[in-house]
Amino acid sequence: MKYFAATDSLYDITEKYPETLRVFLSHGFSQLADAGKRATFGKAIQLDIALQMKQIDTGLFVQALEEVIAGNSTSVHRERNDSQVFMKGLLPCPVRLPLQEAVDGFAAQKQAEGVDIHAKLKAASMGLDWIKEEVAEATSADMLDDLYLSAGFDMFFEDMYFGRFIKEGSFADPIRRRSINKDFDGTGITDPLGRYGIIAVVPAVFLVNTDLLNGRQIPQSWADLLNPEWERSVSLPVSDFDLFNAILLTIDKTYGRDAVAALGRNMLQSLHPAQMVKSDRLKMNKPTVTIMPNFFTKMAKEGGVMKAVWPSDGAIISPIFMIARNPAGTHLQQLAELLAGPDAATILAHQGLFPVLHPDVDNRLGSDKKFLWLGWDYIDSHNLNRRFAECHEVFEQSSVTLTIAQP
């Protein structure tokens, strides 16, 4: 070993060679992402013991560390200049292509000015792992792109991902709106500290198969849906992690942990929203109520047995976040304004049915349509990933227990 001994502590190695931190994070040493835990946990354990505990090959791991230290890593450290802008994003399918076309048009315009815009917008169905991996491995903000756009909570707030870069001020909300769409009046949805931008939200609503009510009243609220009468009657978008996490956290905050368990007991099965719309055609295990993004309810046959319900206590929302390098240069700021501007907002609101915060775009919602928003006080006072795990465990235990108990 050229640079350290196997008996050196994780803290000593990462302090002497900060560039090794991304190697540790990419191999599951998530505690080291937090400076405080790095100073406690990291000091208490030697490298060789840590690798034994995780059953990681010592030779290969040490080689990876030494390559990083020697400067032979393939990781990118971006040289910042005003002639390049890098962005990555994950967007729901109904809006990804038109927004990619808008960004491509902007990139072509900037190319004529000698500015390169490198933009990747992938479908939400691809998952966040391709972004999370590079963020977890980054030891400084200079190793990251300039702008990120995605729905969901887990990547933006956890310290092993963007949380640490937000806290140090390297990334922030590039728009910081002075006014927002009237549909969000009273929600407190904008970040008062200017850290996280939100351009739109994905609302979760109900689609009810009226043929399967069997004397039950159509549920009008989340509170109604938690009633025992809906046991094994509800389909949930469990595979849509962004929306499902938002549902569990908001139910937990609004109605309590027992309500999360009740939702687990009431789940019949998990379906993709496209399947949910056609759930009345299933031969067995037909859900009475399906929870889905509002967009998919418009695919239901008009005049059929499926009835869309916007919950009276509010549609639970998963925000589409946008953060950018702080401070933003001229071209980065213009890209952010394009994505948060009226044309992009119209695409989001009208093609995706994702209500937008832009004040001048009509979301085409009635005045009775409310939102259930997790809230910044809750976000700032809780470790969201820990809450996800706790809620998932309660939800899964209640649904599994119920399944086992069936005759």
Short mmCIF file of C-alpha atoms in Angstrom, two decimals:
data_model
loop_
_atom_site.label_atom_id
_atom_site.label_comp_id
_atom_site.label_asym_id
_atom_site.label_seq_id
_atom_site.Cartn_x
_atom_site.Cartn_y
_atom_site.Cartn_z
CA MET A 1 0.00 0.00 0.00
CA LYS A 2 1.60 3.22 -1.22
CA TYR A 3 -0.38 5.88 0.61
CA PHE A 4 -1.90 4.34 3.75
CA ALA A 5 -1.91 1.24 5.93
CA ALA A 6 -4.71 -1.30 6.28
CA THR A 7 -4.86 -0.39 9.96
CA ASP A 8 -5.48 3.31 9.24
CA SER A 9 -8.93 4.57 10.20
CA LEU A 10 -11.48 5.54 7.55
CA TYR A 11 -11.35 9.07 8.94
CA ASP A 12 -7.58 9.33 8.57
CA ILE A 13 -7.69 8.10 4.96
CA THR A 14 -10.52 10.41 3.87
CA GLU A 15 -9.02 13.39 5.70
CA LYS A 16 -5.60 12.91 4.13
CA TYR A 17 -7.04 12.02 0.72
CA PRO A 18 -10.52 13.63 0.35
CA GLU A 19 -10.78 12.30 -3.20
CA THR A 20 -11.20 8.78 -1.76
CA LEU A 21 -14.55 9.66 -0.20
CA ARG A 22 -16.48 8.91 -3.38
CA VAL A 23 -14.99 5.40 -3.48
CA PHE A 24 -16.20 4.72 0.06
CA LEU A 25 -19.65 6.15 -0.68
CA SER A 26 -20.03 4.09 -3.87
CA HIS A 27 -19.29 0.93 -1.84
CA GLY A 28 -21.98 1.54 0.75
CA PHE A 29 -20.17 3.56 3.44
CA SER A 30 -22.99 6.11 3.49
CA GLN A 31 -22.14 7.29 7.04
CA LEU A 32 -19.03 8.98 5.66
CA ALA A 33 -21.10 11.43 3.60
CA ASP A 34 -21.86 13.32 6.82
CA ALA A 35 -18.86 15.17 8.25
CA GLY A 36 -19.97 14.58 11.84
CA LYS A 37 -20.43 10.84 11.36
CA ARG A 38 -17.16 10.68 9.47
CA ALA A 39 -15.39 12.10 12.51
CA THR A 40 -17.04 9.60 14.89
CA PHE A 41 -17.78 6.44 12.95
CA GLY A 42 -14.76 6.95 10.69
CA LYS A 43 -12.31 7.30 13.59
CA ALA A 44 -13.64 4.21 15.30
CA ILE A 45 -13.01 1.71 12.54
CA GLN A 46 -9.94 0.59 10.62
CA LEU A 47 -9.96 0.05 6.88
CA ASP A 48 -9.23 -3.69 7.02
CA ILE A 49 -11.97 -4.32 9.60
CA ALA A 50 -14.49 -2.24 7.67
CA LEU A 51 -13.84 -4.19 4.49
CA GLN A 52 -14.15 -7.50 6.33
CA MET A 53 -17.48 -6.44 7.80
CA LYS A 54 -18.85 -5.57 4.35
CA GLN A 55 -17.20 -8.58 2.70
CA ILE A 56 -15.42 -6.35 0.19
CA ASP A 57 -12.30 -7.60 -1.59
CA THR A 58 -9.42 -5.74 0.06
CA GLY A 59 -7.07 -5.87 -2.92
CA LEU A 60 -9.58 -4.45 -5.39
CA PHE A 61 -10.78 -1.79 -2.98
CA VAL A 62 -7.25 -0.64 -2.13
CA GLN A 63 -6.47 -0.52 -5.84
CA ALA A 64 -9.47 1.73 -6.43
CA LEU A 65 -8.36 4.04 -3.60
CA GLU A 66 -4.79 4.22 -4.90
CA GLU A 67 -5.94 4.97 -8.44
CA VAL A 68 -8.03 7.87 -7.20
CA ILE A 69 -5.18 9.23 -5.13
CA ALA A 70 -2.72 8.86 -8.00
CA GLY A 71 -5.07 10.77 -10.27
CA ASN A 72 -5.82 7.80 -12.52
CA SER A 73 -9.55 7.76 -11.83
CA THR A 74 -11.91 8.02 -14.76
CA SER A 75 -14.24 10.32 -12.80
CA VAL A 76 -14.85 13.70 -14.35
CA HIS A 77 -13.75 16.90 -12.65
CA ARG A 78 -15.34 19.60 -14.73
CA GLU A 79 -13.38 22.72 -15.56
CA ARG A 80 -15.90 25.49 -15.20
CA ASN A 81 -16.22 28.08 -17.98
CA ASP A 82 -18.95 30.27 -19.42
CA SER A 83 -19.08 28.42 -22.74
CA GLN A 84 -20.50 25.11 -21.42
CA VAL A 85 -23.59 24.14 -19.43
CA PHE A 86 -24.31 20.59 -18.26
CA MET A 87 -27.71 19.38 -17.06
CA LYS A 88 -29.44 16.11 -16.23
CA GLY A 89 -33.08 15.45 -15.57
CA LEU A 90 -35.75 12.85 -15.08
CA LEU A 91 -39.28 13.69 -16.20
CA PRO A 92 -42.64 11.86 -16.48
CA CYS A 93 -43.20 10.36 -19.92
CA PRO A 94 -46.02 12.66 -21.10
CA VAL A 95 -43.77 15.74 -21.00
CA ARG A 96 -40.21 14.50 -21.45
CA LEU A 97 -40.06 14.63 -25.25
CA PRO A 98 -41.62 18.08 -25.75
CA LEU A 99 -39.40 19.53 -23.03
CA GLN A 100 -36.33 17.83 -24.53
CA GLU A 101 -37.24 19.43 -27.86
CA ALA A 102 -37.47 22.83 -26.18
CA VAL A 103 -34.06 22.34 -24.58
CA ASP A 104 -32.61 21.13 -27.89
CA GLY A 105 -33.89 24.29 -29.57
CA PHE A 106 -32.26 26.40 -26.88
CA ALA A 107 -29.03 24.42 -27.29
CA ALA A 108 -29.02 25.01 -31.06
CA GLN A 109 -29.46 28.74 -30.49
CA LYS A 110 -26.61 28.78 -27.98
CA GLN A 111 -24.40 26.72 -30.29
CA ALA A 112 -24.57 29.59 -32.76
CA GLU A 113 -23.22 31.81 -29.98
CA GLY A 114 -20.34 29.44 -29.27
CA VAL A 115 -21.94 27.95 -26.14
CA ASP A 116 -22.37 24.19 -25.68
CA ILE A 117 -25.46 22.96 -23.79
CA HIS A 118 -25.16 19.31 -22.75
CA ALA A 119 -28.63 18.17 -21.65
CA LYS A 120 -29.94 14.69 -20.83
CA LEU A 121 -33.62 14.32 -19.99
CA LYS A 122 -34.63 10.70 -19.36
CA ALA A 123 -38.04 9.18 -18.68
CA ALA A 124 -38.99 8.82 -15.02
CA SER A 125 -39.45 5.09 -15.60
CA MET A 126 -35.65 4.82 -15.99
CA GLY A 127 -35.17 5.54 -12.28
CA LEU A 128 -32.71 7.84 -10.54
CA ASP A 129 -29.79 5.47 -10.03
CA TRP A 130 -27.80 6.86 -12.96
CA ILE A 131 -27.83 10.30 -11.31
CA LYS A 132 -27.59 9.18 -7.69
CA GLU A 133 -24.42 7.21 -8.35
CA GLU A 134 -22.50 10.18 -9.72
CA VAL A 135 -23.72 12.45 -6.93
CA ALA A 136 -22.78 9.94 -4.23
CA GLU A 137 -19.30 9.60 -5.70
CA ALA A 138 -18.68 13.34 -6.01
CA THR A 139 -16.27 14.79 -3.45
CA SER A 140 -16.88 18.37 -4.60
CA ALA A 141 -19.56 20.27 -6.47
CA ASP A 142 -17.14 20.71 -9.38
CA MET A 143 -17.61 17.02 -10.20
CA LEU A 144 -21.33 17.55 -10.87
CA ASP A 145 -23.45 19.00 -13.66
CA ASP A 146 -24.78 22.55 -13.47
CA LEU A 147 -28.52 21.83 -13.27
CA TYR A 148 -30.63 18.88 -12.11
CA LEU A 149 -34.36 18.35 -12.60
CA SER A 150 -36.47 15.52 -11.18
CA ALA A 151 -39.50 14.56 -9.15
CA GLY A 152 -39.09 12.90 -5.75
CA PHE A 153 -37.53 13.60 -2.36
CA ASP A 154 -34.84 11.01 -1.72
CA MET A 155 -32.06 12.33 -3.98
CA PHE A 156 -32.28 16.02 -3.10
CA PHE A 157 -32.30 16.00 0.69
CA GLU A 158 -30.07 13.11 1.80
CA ASP A 159 -26.51 14.17 2.74
CA MET A 160 -24.91 11.35 0.75
CA TYR A 161 -26.54 12.88 -2.34
CA PHE A 162 -27.38 16.56 -2.89
CA GLY A 163 -28.02 17.46 0.74
CA ARG A 164 -24.37 18.23 1.49
CA PHE A 165 -23.99 20.44 -1.60
CA ILE A 166 -27.19 22.32 -0.81
CA LYS A 167 -26.03 22.93 2.77
CA GLU A 168 -22.70 24.35 1.62
CA GLY A 169 -24.51 26.63 -0.84
CA SER A 170 -23.05 25.11 -4.03
CA PHE A 171 -26.56 24.48 -5.41
CA ALA A 172 -29.79 26.44 -4.93
CA ASP A 173 -33.10 27.40 -6.54
CA PRO A 174 -32.15 29.38 -9.66
CA ILE A 175 -35.59 31.01 -10.05
CA ARG A 176 -36.80 32.11 -6.58
CA ARG A 177 -40.23 33.25 -7.71
CA ARG A 178 -41.75 36.36 -6.19
CA SER A 179 -45.26 35.12 -7.00
CA ILE A 180 -46.74 31.71 -7.72
CA ASN A 181 -49.85 30.30 -9.34
CA LYS A 182 -53.01 31.06 -7.38
CA ASP A 183 -53.80 27.33 -7.27
CA PHE A 184 -51.04 27.01 -4.66
CA ASP A 185 -52.15 29.92 -2.48
CA GLY A 186 -51.80 29.02 1.18
CA THR A 187 -49.79 25.84 0.59
CA GLY A 188 -46.40 27.30 1.50
CA ILE A 189 -44.88 25.25 -1.29
CA THR A 190 -42.00 27.57 -2.17
CA ASP A 191 -38.81 27.05 -0.16
CA PRO A 192 -38.50 30.10 2.15
CA LEU A 193 -34.71 29.65 2.21
CA GLY A 194 -34.33 29.63 -1.57
CA ARG A 195 -32.56 26.26 -1.67
CA TYR A 196 -34.93 24.12 -3.73
CA GLY A 197 -36.86 25.19 -6.79
CA ILE A 198 -40.17 23.56 -7.72
CA ILE A 199 -41.55 24.03 -11.22
CA ALA A 200 -44.58 21.68 -11.04
CA VAL A 201 -46.13 18.86 -9.02
CA VAL A 202 -47.42 15.35 -9.74
CA PRO A 203 -50.78 14.97 -7.94
CA ALA A 204 -52.10 11.60 -6.75
CA VAL A 205 -55.86 11.11 -7.14
CA PHE A 206 -58.38 8.22 -7.06
CA LEU A 207 -59.93 6.26 -9.89
CA VAL A 208 -62.96 4.32 -8.61
CA ASN A 209 -64.54 1.26 -10.23
CA THR A 210 -68.19 1.98 -9.44
CA ASP A 211 -69.21 -1.59 -10.33
CA LEU A 212 -67.29 -2.90 -7.31
CA LEU A 213 -68.58 -0.56 -4.60
CA ASN A 214 -70.99 -3.19 -3.24
CA GLY A 215 -72.99 -0.67 -1.26
CA ARG A 216 -69.99 1.41 -0.17
CA GLN A 217 -69.95 5.14 -0.86
CA ILE A 218 -67.33 6.48 -3.28
CA PRO A 219 -64.39 7.62 -1.12
CA GLN A 220 -64.03 11.39 -1.28
CA SER A 221 -60.85 11.81 0.77
CA TRP A 222 -57.71 10.07 1.97
CA ALA A 223 -59.36 9.86 5.36
CA ASP A 224 -62.24 7.91 3.76
CA LEU A 225 -59.82 5.57 2.00
CA LEU A 226 -58.15 4.60 5.28
CA ASN A 227 -61.42 3.11 6.55
CA PRO A 228 -61.40 -0.69 7.14
CA GLU A 229 -64.23 -1.09 4.63
CA TRP A 230 -61.62 -0.70 1.88
CA GLU A 231 -59.49 -3.62 3.09
CA ARG A 232 -57.85 -5.35 0.09
CA SER A 233 -59.67 -3.00 -2.28
CA VAL A 234 -57.00 -0.46 -3.24
CA SER A 235 -54.27 -0.50 -5.90
CA LEU A 236 -51.19 1.66 -5.27
CA PRO A 237 -48.32 2.81 -7.55
CA VAL A 238 -45.67 1.09 -5.42
CA SER A 239 -43.19 0.92 -8.32
CA ASP A 240 -43.46 4.69 -8.86
CA PHE A 241 -41.05 5.43 -6.01
CA ASP A 242 -41.32 9.23 -6.24
CA LEU A 243 -45.09 9.29 -5.90
CA PHE A 244 -45.36 6.31 -3.56
CA ASN A 245 -42.82 7.82 -1.14
CA ALA A 246 -44.69 11.11 -1.24
CA ILE A 247 -47.95 9.29 -0.45
CA LEU A 248 -46.50 7.39 2.51
CA LEU A 249 -44.74 10.43 4.00
CA THR A 250 -47.75 12.71 3.61
CA ILE A 251 -50.17 10.14 5.05
CA ASP A 252 -47.74 9.63 7.96
CA LYS A 253 -47.46 13.37 8.62
CA THR A 254 -51.17 14.15 8.16
CA TYR A 255 -52.89 11.11 9.70
CA GLY A 256 -50.16 9.28 11.65
CA ARG A 257 -48.25 6.02 11.49
CA ASP A 258 -51.40 3.93 12.12
CA ALA A 259 -52.80 5.39 8.91
CA VAL A 260 -49.77 4.08 6.98
CA ALA A 261 -50.53 0.62 8.36
CA ALA A 262 -54.20 1.03 7.38
CA LEU A 263 -53.17 1.88 3.83
CA GLY A 264 -51.04 -1.27 3.75
CA ARG A 265 -53.99 -3.39 4.90
CA ASN A 266 -56.23 -1.83 2.28
CA MET A 267 -53.85 -2.51 -0.61
CA LEU A 268 -54.97 -5.27 -2.96
CA GLN A 269 -52.08 -5.08 -5.40
CA SER A 270 -49.53 -2.81 -7.05
CA LEU A 271 -50.21 -1.75 -10.63
CA HIS A 272 -48.58 0.61 -13.10
CA PRO A 273 -50.90 3.59 -13.75
CA ALA A 274 -51.42 2.46 -17.36
CA GLN A 275 -52.68 -0.88 -15.98
CA MET A 276 -54.78 0.86 -13.34
CA VAL A 277 -56.81 2.71 -15.95
CA LYS A 278 -57.86 -0.66 -17.42
CA SER A 279 -58.22 -2.46 -14.08
CA ASP A 280 -61.96 -2.94 -14.68
CA ARG A 281 -60.99 -5.43 -17.41
CA LEU A 282 -58.96 -7.67 -15.10
CA LYS A 283 -60.38 -11.18 -14.63
CA MET A 284 -59.47 -11.33 -10.94
CA ASN A 285 -58.10 -9.14 -8.14
CA LYS A 286 -59.90 -6.11 -9.47
CA PRO A 287 -59.23 -3.07 -7.25
CA THR A 288 -62.17 -0.89 -6.35
CA VAL A 289 -59.98 2.20 -5.94
CA THR A 290 -56.72 2.91 -7.72
CA ILE A 291 -54.36 5.69 -6.68
CA MET A 292 -52.51 7.25 -9.61
CA PRO A 293 -51.11 10.45 -11.12
CA ASN A 294 -53.94 12.67 -12.34
CA PHE A 295 -52.70 12.40 -15.94
CA PHE A 296 -53.68 8.73 -16.22
CA THR A 297 -57.28 9.31 -15.14
CA LYS A 298 -57.86 11.03 -18.48
CA MET A 299 -57.21 7.69 -20.21
CA ALA A 300 -60.30 6.17 -18.60
CA LYS A 301 -63.20 5.57 -20.97
CA GLU A 302 -65.70 8.42 -20.78
CA GLY A 303 -69.07 7.25 -19.56
CA GLY A 304 -67.59 3.97 -18.29
CA VAL A 305 -67.57 2.49 -14.81
CA MET A 306 -64.32 4.23 -13.80
CA LYS A 307 -64.85 7.53 -11.95
CA ALA A 308 -62.02 9.97 -11.16
CA VAL A 309 -62.02 11.59 -7.72
CA TRP A 310 -59.82 14.49 -6.61
CA PRO A 311 -59.56 13.96 -2.81
CA SER A 312 -61.40 16.63 -0.86
CA ASP A 313 -58.59 16.82 1.70
CA GLY A 314 -56.17 17.44 -1.17
CA ALA A 315 -54.26 15.52 -3.81
CA ILE A 316 -50.96 14.34 -2.33
CA ILE A 317 -48.17 15.83 -4.43
CA SER A 318 -44.67 14.82 -5.50
CA PRO A 319 -42.84 18.01 -6.53
CA ILE A 320 -40.71 18.31 -9.65
CA PHE A 321 -37.59 19.93 -8.21
CA MET A 322 -34.99 22.02 -10.03
CA ILE A 323 -31.64 23.00 -8.51
CA ALA A 324 -28.70 24.72 -10.19
CA ARG A 325 -25.15 25.73 -9.47
CA ASN A 326 -24.98 28.76 -7.23
CA PRO A 327 -24.30 31.38 -8.39
CA ALA A 328 -25.59 30.61 -11.87
CA GLY A 329 -23.79 32.04 -14.88
CA THR A 330 -25.68 33.81 -17.67
CA HIS A 331 -26.28 30.78 -19.89
CA LEU A 332 -27.18 28.49 -16.99
CA GLN A 333 -29.64 31.07 -15.70
CA GLN A 334 -31.25 31.31 -19.14
CA LEU A 335 -31.61 27.51 -19.29
CA ALA A 336 -33.23 27.48 -15.85
CA GLU A 337 -35.61 30.25 -16.89
CA LEU A 338 -36.54 28.28 -20.00
CA LEU A 339 -37.43 25.20 -17.91
CA ALA A 340 -39.40 27.31 -15.43
CA GLY A 341 -40.85 29.65 -18.04
CA PRO A 342 -44.36 29.92 -19.51
CA ASP A 343 -43.81 27.65 -22.53
CA ALA A 344 -42.40 24.77 -20.47
CA ALA A 345 -45.06 25.38 -17.82
CA THR A 346 -47.80 25.12 -20.45
CA ILE A 347 -46.39 21.76 -21.60
CA LEU A 348 -46.32 20.50 -18.01
CA ALA A 349 -49.79 21.76 -17.11
CA HIS A 350 -51.68 20.95 -20.31
CA GLN A 351 -49.93 17.89 -21.74
CA GLY A 352 -48.93 16.24 -18.47
CA LEU A 353 -51.69 17.61 -16.22
CA PHE A 354 -48.94 18.49 -13.74
CA PRO A 355 -50.02 21.73 -12.01
CA VAL A 356 -47.29 24.37 -12.35
CA LEU A 357 -46.15 27.17 -10.09
CA HIS A 358 -45.78 29.68 -12.93
CA PRO A 359 -48.27 32.43 -12.09
CA ASP A 360 -49.40 33.12 -15.67
CA VAL A 361 -50.32 29.58 -16.76
CA ASP A 362 -53.84 28.18 -16.33
CA ASN A 363 -53.66 24.78 -14.61
CA ARG A 364 -57.30 24.19 -15.58
CA LEU A 365 -58.22 23.20 -12.04
CA GLY A 366 -61.40 24.16 -10.27
CA SER A 367 -61.23 26.31 -7.14
CA ASP A 368 -62.20 23.23 -5.10
CA LYS A 369 -59.02 21.33 -6.03
CA LYS A 370 -56.67 21.33 -3.03
CA PHE A 371 -53.22 19.90 -2.44
CA LEU A 372 -51.69 17.96 0.45
CA TRP A 373 -48.09 19.14 0.68
CA LEU A 374 -45.49 17.69 3.04
CA GLY A 375 -44.25 21.15 4.02
CA TRP A 376 -40.80 22.69 4.56
CA ASP A 377 -41.01 22.55 8.36
CA TYR A 378 -41.47 18.78 8.15
CA ILE A 379 -38.74 18.37 5.53
CA ASP A 380 -36.22 20.42 7.52
CA SER A 381 -36.93 18.65 10.81
CA HIS A 382 -36.82 15.03 9.59
CA ASN A 383 -34.42 12.70 7.86
CA LEU A 384 -36.66 11.83 4.92
CA ASN A 385 -34.86 8.67 3.89
CA ARG A 386 -35.13 7.33 7.44
CA ARG A 387 -38.83 8.19 7.40
CA PHE A 388 -39.22 6.44 4.05
CA ALA A 389 -37.69 3.29 5.53
CA GLU A 390 -39.87 3.41 8.65
CA CYS A 391 -43.06 3.97 6.68
CA HIS A 392 -42.18 1.29 4.13
CA GLU A 393 -41.62 -1.23 6.92
CA VAL A 394 -44.97 -0.49 8.58
CA PHE A 395 -46.77 -0.53 5.23
CA GLU A 396 -45.21 -3.81 4.11
CA GLN A 397 -45.72 -5.55 7.45
CA SER A 398 -49.41 -4.70 7.49
CA SER A 399 -49.97 -5.77 3.88
CA VAL A 400 -47.94 -9.00 4.26
CA THR A 401 -49.60 -9.91 7.55
CA LEU A 402 -52.99 -9.48 5.99
CA THR A 403 -52.06 -11.63 2.99
CA ILE A 404 -50.81 -14.45 5.24
CA ALA A 405 -54.00 -14.30 7.27
CA GLN A 406 -56.21 -14.87 4.24
CA PRO A 407 -57.79 -18.37 4.09
#
